[in-house]
Coordinates of C-alpha atoms and ligand atoms in Angstrom, one line a residue:
M1390 CA 0.0 0.0 0.0
G1391 CA 1.1 3.6 -0.6
S1392 CA 0.6 4.9 2.9
T1393 CA -0.2 3.7 6.4
S1394 CA -3.4 5.7 5.9
D1395 CA -4.4 2.9 3.5
A1396 CA -4.0 0.2 6.1
D1397 CA -7.6 -0.2 7.3
T1398 CA -8.9 -0.4 3.7
M1399 CA -6.2 -2.9 2.7
R1400 CA -6.9 -5.2 5.6
G1401 CA -9.5 -7.1 3.6
A1402 CA -7.0 -8.5 1.1
S1403 CA -4.8 -9.8 3.9
D1404 CA -7.7 -11.3 5.8
V1405 CA -9.1 -13.1 2.7
L1406 CA -5.7 -14.5 1.7
T1407 CA -4.9 -15.6 5.3
S1408 CA -8.3 -17.3 5.6
L1409 CA -7.4 -19.3 2.5
G1410 CA -4.1 -20.4 3.9
I1411 CA -2.0 -18.2 1.7
E1412 CA 1.1 -16.4 3.1
V1413 CA 0.9 -12.6 2.9
E1414 CA 3.7 -10.0 3.0
V1415 CA 2.5 -6.5 3.8
R1416 CA 4.6 -3.5 2.9
V1417 CA 4.1 0.3 2.8
L1418 CA 5.8 1.6 -0.4
S1419 CA 5.0 4.7 -2.3
A1420 CA 5.6 5.2 -6.1
H1421 CA 6.3 8.9 -5.4
R1422 CA 7.6 9.1 -1.9
T1423 CA 9.8 6.0 -1.9
P1424 CA 10.3 5.3 -5.6
D1425 CA 13.6 3.4 -5.3
A1426 CA 12.3 1.1 -2.6
A1427 CA 9.1 0.4 -4.6
A1428 CA 11.1 -0.4 -7.7
E1429 CA 13.4 -2.7 -5.7
Y1430 CA 10.4 -4.5 -4.2
A1431 CA 9.0 -5.2 -7.7
D1432 CA 12.4 -6.1 -9.1
T1433 CA 13.1 -8.7 -6.5
A1434 CA 9.5 -10.0 -5.8
R1435 CA 9.6 -13.0 -8.2
D1436 CA 13.0 -14.3 -6.9
R1437 CA 11.6 -14.0 -3.3
G1438 CA 8.7 -16.3 -4.2
I1439 CA 6.0 -13.8 -4.5
A1440 CA 3.2 -15.0 -6.8
V1441 CA 0.9 -11.9 -7.1
I1442 CA 1.3 -8.3 -6.0
I1443 CA -1.8 -6.4 -4.7
A1444 CA -1.2 -2.6 -4.8
G1445 CA -3.6 -0.3 -3.0
A1446 CA -3.2 3.5 -3.3
G1447 CA -5.3 6.6 -3.3
M1448 CA -5.5 9.9 -5.2
A1449 CA -3.3 10.0 -8.3
A1450 CA -2.6 6.4 -7.7
H1451 CA 0.4 5.2 -9.7
L1452 CA 1.7 2.5 -7.3
A1453 CA 0.2 -0.4 -9.1
G1454 CA 1.3 0.8 -12.5
A1455 CA 4.8 1.6 -11.3
L1456 CA 5.2 -1.9 -9.9
A1457 CA 3.7 -3.5 -13.0
A1458 CA 6.3 -1.7 -15.1
R1459 CA 9.1 -3.6 -13.3
T1460 CA 7.8 -7.2 -13.0
T1461 CA 5.9 -9.7 -15.1
L1462 CA 4.1 -11.0 -11.9
P1463 CA 0.4 -10.3 -12.0
I1464 CA -0.5 -7.0 -10.4
I1465 CA -3.9 -6.3 -8.8
G1466 CA -4.7 -2.6 -8.2
V1467 CA -7.0 -1.4 -5.4
P1468 CA -8.1 2.2 -5.9
I1469 CA -8.5 3.7 -2.5
S1470 CA -11.0 6.5 -1.7
S1471 CA -9.2 9.5 -0.2
G1472 CA -8.9 13.2 -0.9
A1473 CA -11.3 15.5 -2.8
L1474 CA -12.3 13.1 -5.5
N1475 CA -13.1 10.2 -3.2
G1476 CA -11.6 7.4 -5.1
I1477 CA -12.6 8.3 -8.7
D1478 CA -9.1 9.7 -9.2
A1479 CA -7.5 6.5 -8.0
L1480 CA -9.9 4.3 -10.0
Y1481 CA -9.1 6.1 -13.2
A1482 CA -5.3 6.2 -12.5
T1483 CA -5.2 2.5 -11.6
V1484 CA -7.5 1.0 -14.2
Q1485 CA -6.5 3.1 -17.3
M1486 CA -3.1 1.5 -17.9
P1487 CA -1.7 2.0 -21.4
S1488 CA -1.4 -1.2 -23.5
G1489 CA 1.3 -3.7 -22.7
I1490 CA 1.6 -3.2 -18.9
P1491 CA -1.7 -4.4 -17.4
V1492 CA -3.0 -3.8 -13.9
A1493 CA -6.1 -5.9 -13.0
T1494 CA -8.1 -3.4 -11.1
V1495 CA -10.9 -4.1 -8.6
G1496 CA -13.5 -1.6 -7.4
V1497 CA -12.8 1.4 -5.2
N1498 CA -11.7 0.0 -1.8
G1499 CA -12.2 -3.5 -3.1
S1500 CA -9.4 -5.1 -1.2
K1501 CA -11.4 -8.3 -0.4
N1502 CA -11.9 -8.9 -4.1
A1503 CA -8.2 -8.2 -4.7
G1504 CA -7.4 -10.9 -2.2
M1505 CA -9.8 -13.3 -3.7
L1506 CA -8.5 -12.6 -7.2
A1507 CA -5.0 -13.2 -6.1
A1508 CA -6.0 -16.5 -4.5
Q1509 CA -7.7 -17.5 -7.7
I1510 CA -4.6 -16.8 -9.7
I1511 CA -2.6 -18.9 -7.3
G1512 CA -5.3 -21.5 -7.5
V1513 CA -4.6 -22.1 -11.2
T1514 CA -1.6 -24.1 -10.2
D1515 CA -2.5 -25.0 -6.6
A1516 CA -5.3 -27.4 -6.3
D1517 CA -5.5 -27.0 -2.5
V1518 CA -6.0 -23.3 -2.8
A1519 CA -8.6 -23.8 -5.5
A1520 CA -10.5 -26.2 -3.3
R1521 CA -10.4 -23.8 -0.3
I1522 CA -11.8 -21.0 -2.6
Q1523 CA -14.7 -23.3 -3.7
Q1524 CA -15.4 -24.2 0.0
A1525 CA -15.5 -20.5 0.9
R1526 CA -18.0 -19.9 -1.9
D1527 CA -20.1 -22.8 -0.8
D1528 CA -20.1 -21.7 2.8
N1529 CA -21.1 -18.2 1.7
A1530 CA -23.9 -19.5 -0.5
E1531 CA -25.2 -21.6 2.3
K1532 CA -25.2 -18.6 4.6
I1533 CA -27.1 -16.5 2.1
L1534 CA -29.7 -19.2 1.4
G1535 CA -30.1 -19.7 5.2
S1536 CA -30.7 -16.0 5.8
E1537 CA -34.1 -14.4 6.3
V1538 CA -35.4 -10.9 6.1
V1539 CA -38.6 -10.1 7.9
Y1540 CA -40.3 -6.7 7.5
D1541 CA -42.7 -5.5 10.3
Ligands
RP5_577 C1 -1.5 7.9 -1.7 O1 -2.0 9.1 -1.2 C2 -1.7 6.9 -0.6 O2 -1.9 5.6 -1.2 C3 -2.9 7.3 0.1 O3 -4.1 6.7 -0.3 C4 -3.0 8.8 -0.2 C5 -2.8 9.7 1.0 O4 -1.6 9.4 1.6 P1 -1.2 10.1 3.0 O5 -1.0 11.5 2.7 O6 -2.3 9.8 4.0 O7 0.1 9.4 3.4 O8 -0.1 8.0 -2.0

Protein backbone atom coordinates (compact mmCIF):
# COMPACT_ATOMS: atom_id res chain seq x y z
CA MET A 1 0.00 0.00 0.00
CA GLY A 2 1.06 3.56 -0.64
CA SER A 3 0.61 4.87 2.90
CA THR A 4 -0.21 3.73 6.40
CA SER A 5 -3.44 5.68 5.90
CA ASP A 6 -4.44 2.88 3.47
CA ALA A 7 -3.98 0.17 6.08
CA ASP A 8 -7.57 -0.20 7.26
CA THR A 9 -8.86 -0.39 3.70
CA MET A 10 -6.25 -2.93 2.66
CA ARG A 11 -6.87 -5.25 5.60
CA GLY A 12 -9.53 -7.09 3.61
CA ALA A 13 -6.99 -8.46 1.15
CA SER A 14 -4.78 -9.79 3.90
CA ASP A 15 -7.74 -11.29 5.76
CA VAL A 16 -9.05 -13.12 2.68
CA LEU A 17 -5.66 -14.52 1.73
CA THR A 18 -4.88 -15.60 5.28
CA SER A 19 -8.26 -17.29 5.59
CA LEU A 20 -7.41 -19.29 2.46
CA GLY A 21 -4.07 -20.39 3.89
CA ILE A 22 -1.96 -18.16 1.66
CA GLU A 23 1.08 -16.43 3.10
CA VAL A 24 0.95 -12.63 2.91
CA GLU A 25 3.69 -10.03 2.97
CA VAL A 26 2.47 -6.51 3.79
CA ARG A 27 4.57 -3.48 2.88
CA VAL A 28 4.08 0.28 2.76
CA LEU A 29 5.80 1.61 -0.35
CA SER A 30 5.01 4.70 -2.35
CA ALA A 31 5.60 5.25 -6.05
CA HIS A 32 6.28 8.93 -5.45
CA ARG A 33 7.60 9.10 -1.86
CA THR A 34 9.81 5.99 -1.92
CA PRO A 35 10.25 5.30 -5.65
CA ASP A 36 13.55 3.42 -5.31
CA ALA A 37 12.26 1.11 -2.58
CA ALA A 38 9.06 0.45 -4.55
CA ALA A 39 11.10 -0.38 -7.65
CA GLU A 40 13.38 -2.69 -5.71
CA TYR A 41 10.39 -4.47 -4.22
CA ALA A 42 9.00 -5.22 -7.68
CA ASP A 43 12.41 -6.11 -9.11
CA THR A 44 13.07 -8.75 -6.46
CA ALA A 45 9.54 -10.03 -5.84
CA ARG A 46 9.62 -13.03 -8.17
CA ASP A 47 12.97 -14.28 -6.87
CA ARG A 48 11.64 -14.00 -3.31
CA GLY A 49 8.75 -16.33 -4.16
CA ILE A 50 5.98 -13.75 -4.48
CA ALA A 51 3.23 -14.96 -6.85
CA VAL A 52 0.92 -11.93 -7.07
CA ILE A 53 1.26 -8.31 -5.95
CA ILE A 54 -1.76 -6.37 -4.69
CA ALA A 55 -1.15 -2.61 -4.79
CA GLY A 56 -3.55 -0.29 -2.99
CA ALA A 57 -3.18 3.48 -3.31
CA GLY A 58 -5.31 6.59 -3.33
CA MET A 59 -5.50 9.91 -5.18
CA ALA A 60 -3.27 10.04 -8.32
CA ALA A 61 -2.57 6.37 -7.66
CA HIS A 62 0.36 5.15 -9.70
CA LEU A 63 1.74 2.52 -7.30
CA ALA A 64 0.18 -0.43 -9.12
CA GLY A 65 1.33 0.79 -12.54
CA ALA A 66 4.82 1.61 -11.31
CA LEU A 67 5.19 -1.90 -9.85
CA ALA A 68 3.70 -3.48 -12.97
CA ALA A 69 6.32 -1.71 -15.07
CA ARG A 70 9.08 -3.59 -13.26
CA THR A 71 7.81 -7.16 -12.99
CA THR A 72 5.94 -9.71 -15.06
CA LEU A 73 4.15 -10.99 -11.95
CA PRO A 74 0.40 -10.25 -12.04
CA ILE A 75 -0.46 -6.95 -10.35
CA ILE A 76 -3.87 -6.26 -8.84
CA GLY A 77 -4.66 -2.62 -8.18
CA VAL A 78 -6.97 -1.42 -5.42
CA PRO A 79 -8.05 2.20 -5.92
CA ILE A 80 -8.54 3.74 -2.49
CA SER A 81 -10.99 6.49 -1.68
CA SER A 82 -9.22 9.48 -0.20
CA GLY A 83 -8.91 13.16 -0.94
CA ALA A 84 -11.27 15.50 -2.76
CA LEU A 85 -12.32 13.06 -5.50
CA ASN A 86 -13.15 10.19 -3.15
CA GLY A 87 -11.56 7.37 -5.14
CA ILE A 88 -12.64 8.30 -8.66
CA ASP A 89 -9.13 9.70 -9.20
CA ALA A 90 -7.48 6.51 -7.96
CA LEU A 91 -9.87 4.33 -9.97
CA TYR A 92 -9.07 6.07 -13.23
CA ALA A 93 -5.35 6.24 -12.50
CA THR A 94 -5.18 2.55 -11.64
CA VAL A 95 -7.48 1.05 -14.25
CA GLN A 96 -6.49 3.08 -17.30
CA MET A 97 -3.09 1.53 -17.91
CA PRO A 98 -1.68 1.99 -21.40
CA SER A 99 -1.38 -1.19 -23.51
CA GLY A 100 1.31 -3.68 -22.66
CA ILE A 101 1.56 -3.21 -18.88
CA PRO A 102 -1.71 -4.42 -17.36
CA VAL A 103 -3.05 -3.79 -13.87
CA ALA A 104 -6.06 -5.93 -12.95
CA THR A 105 -8.15 -3.36 -11.12
CA VAL A 106 -10.88 -4.09 -8.59
CA GLY A 107 -13.50 -1.64 -7.39
CA VAL A 108 -12.82 1.37 -5.17
CA ASN A 109 -11.75 0.02 -1.75
CA GLY A 110 -12.24 -3.50 -3.14
CA SER A 111 -9.41 -5.09 -1.20
CA LYS A 112 -11.36 -8.26 -0.38
CA ASN A 113 -11.92 -8.92 -4.06
CA ALA A 114 -8.24 -8.21 -4.69
CA GLY A 115 -7.37 -10.90 -2.16
CA MET A 116 -9.84 -13.29 -3.72
CA LEU A 117 -8.54 -12.64 -7.24
CA ALA A 118 -4.95 -13.16 -6.09
CA ALA A 119 -6.02 -16.46 -4.53
CA GLN A 120 -7.74 -17.52 -7.73
CA ILE A 121 -4.56 -16.77 -9.71
CA ILE A 122 -2.59 -18.91 -7.28
CA GLY A 123 -5.34 -21.54 -7.51
CA VAL A 124 -4.61 -22.06 -11.21
CA THR A 125 -1.61 -24.14 -10.23
CA ASP A 126 -2.45 -24.96 -6.60
CA ALA A 127 -5.35 -27.39 -6.31
CA ASP A 128 -5.53 -27.03 -2.51
CA VAL A 129 -6.03 -23.28 -2.77
CA ALA A 130 -8.63 -23.75 -5.51
CA ALA A 131 -10.49 -26.22 -3.27
CA ARG A 132 -10.44 -23.79 -0.34
CA ILE A 133 -11.83 -21.01 -2.55
CA GLN A 134 -14.65 -23.29 -3.65
CA GLN A 135 -15.35 -24.22 -0.03
CA ALA A 136 -15.48 -20.53 0.95
CA ARG A 137 -17.95 -19.88 -1.87
CA ASP A 138 -20.08 -22.85 -0.84
CA ASP A 139 -20.10 -21.67 2.78
CA ASN A 140 -21.10 -18.18 1.68
CA ALA A 141 -23.88 -19.48 -0.54
CA GLU A 142 -25.21 -21.60 2.33
CA LYS A 143 -25.21 -18.56 4.61
CA ILE A 144 -27.15 -16.49 2.08
CA LEU A 145 -29.67 -19.24 1.43
CA GLY A 146 -30.14 -19.67 5.17
CA SER A 147 -30.71 -16.00 5.81
CA GLU A 148 -34.10 -14.44 6.32
CA VAL A 149 -35.42 -10.90 6.07
CA VAL A 150 -38.62 -10.10 7.90
CA TYR A 151 -40.34 -6.72 7.53
CA ASP A 152 -42.66 -5.47 10.28
C1 LIG B 1 -1.46 7.89 -1.67
O1 LIG B 1 -1.96 9.07 -1.17
C2 LIG B 1 -1.67 6.86 -0.60
O2 LIG B 1 -1.88 5.61 -1.18
C3 LIG B 1 -2.88 7.34 0.15
O3 LIG B 1 -4.07 6.69 -0.26
C4 LIG B 1 -2.97 8.81 -0.22
C5 LIG B 1 -2.79 9.71 0.96
O4 LIG B 1 -1.61 9.36 1.63
P1 LIG B 1 -1.19 10.06 3.02
O5 LIG B 1 -1.03 11.50 2.71
O6 LIG B 1 -2.32 9.78 3.98
O7 LIG B 1 0.09 9.39 3.44
O8 LIG B 1 -0.12 7.97 -1.98
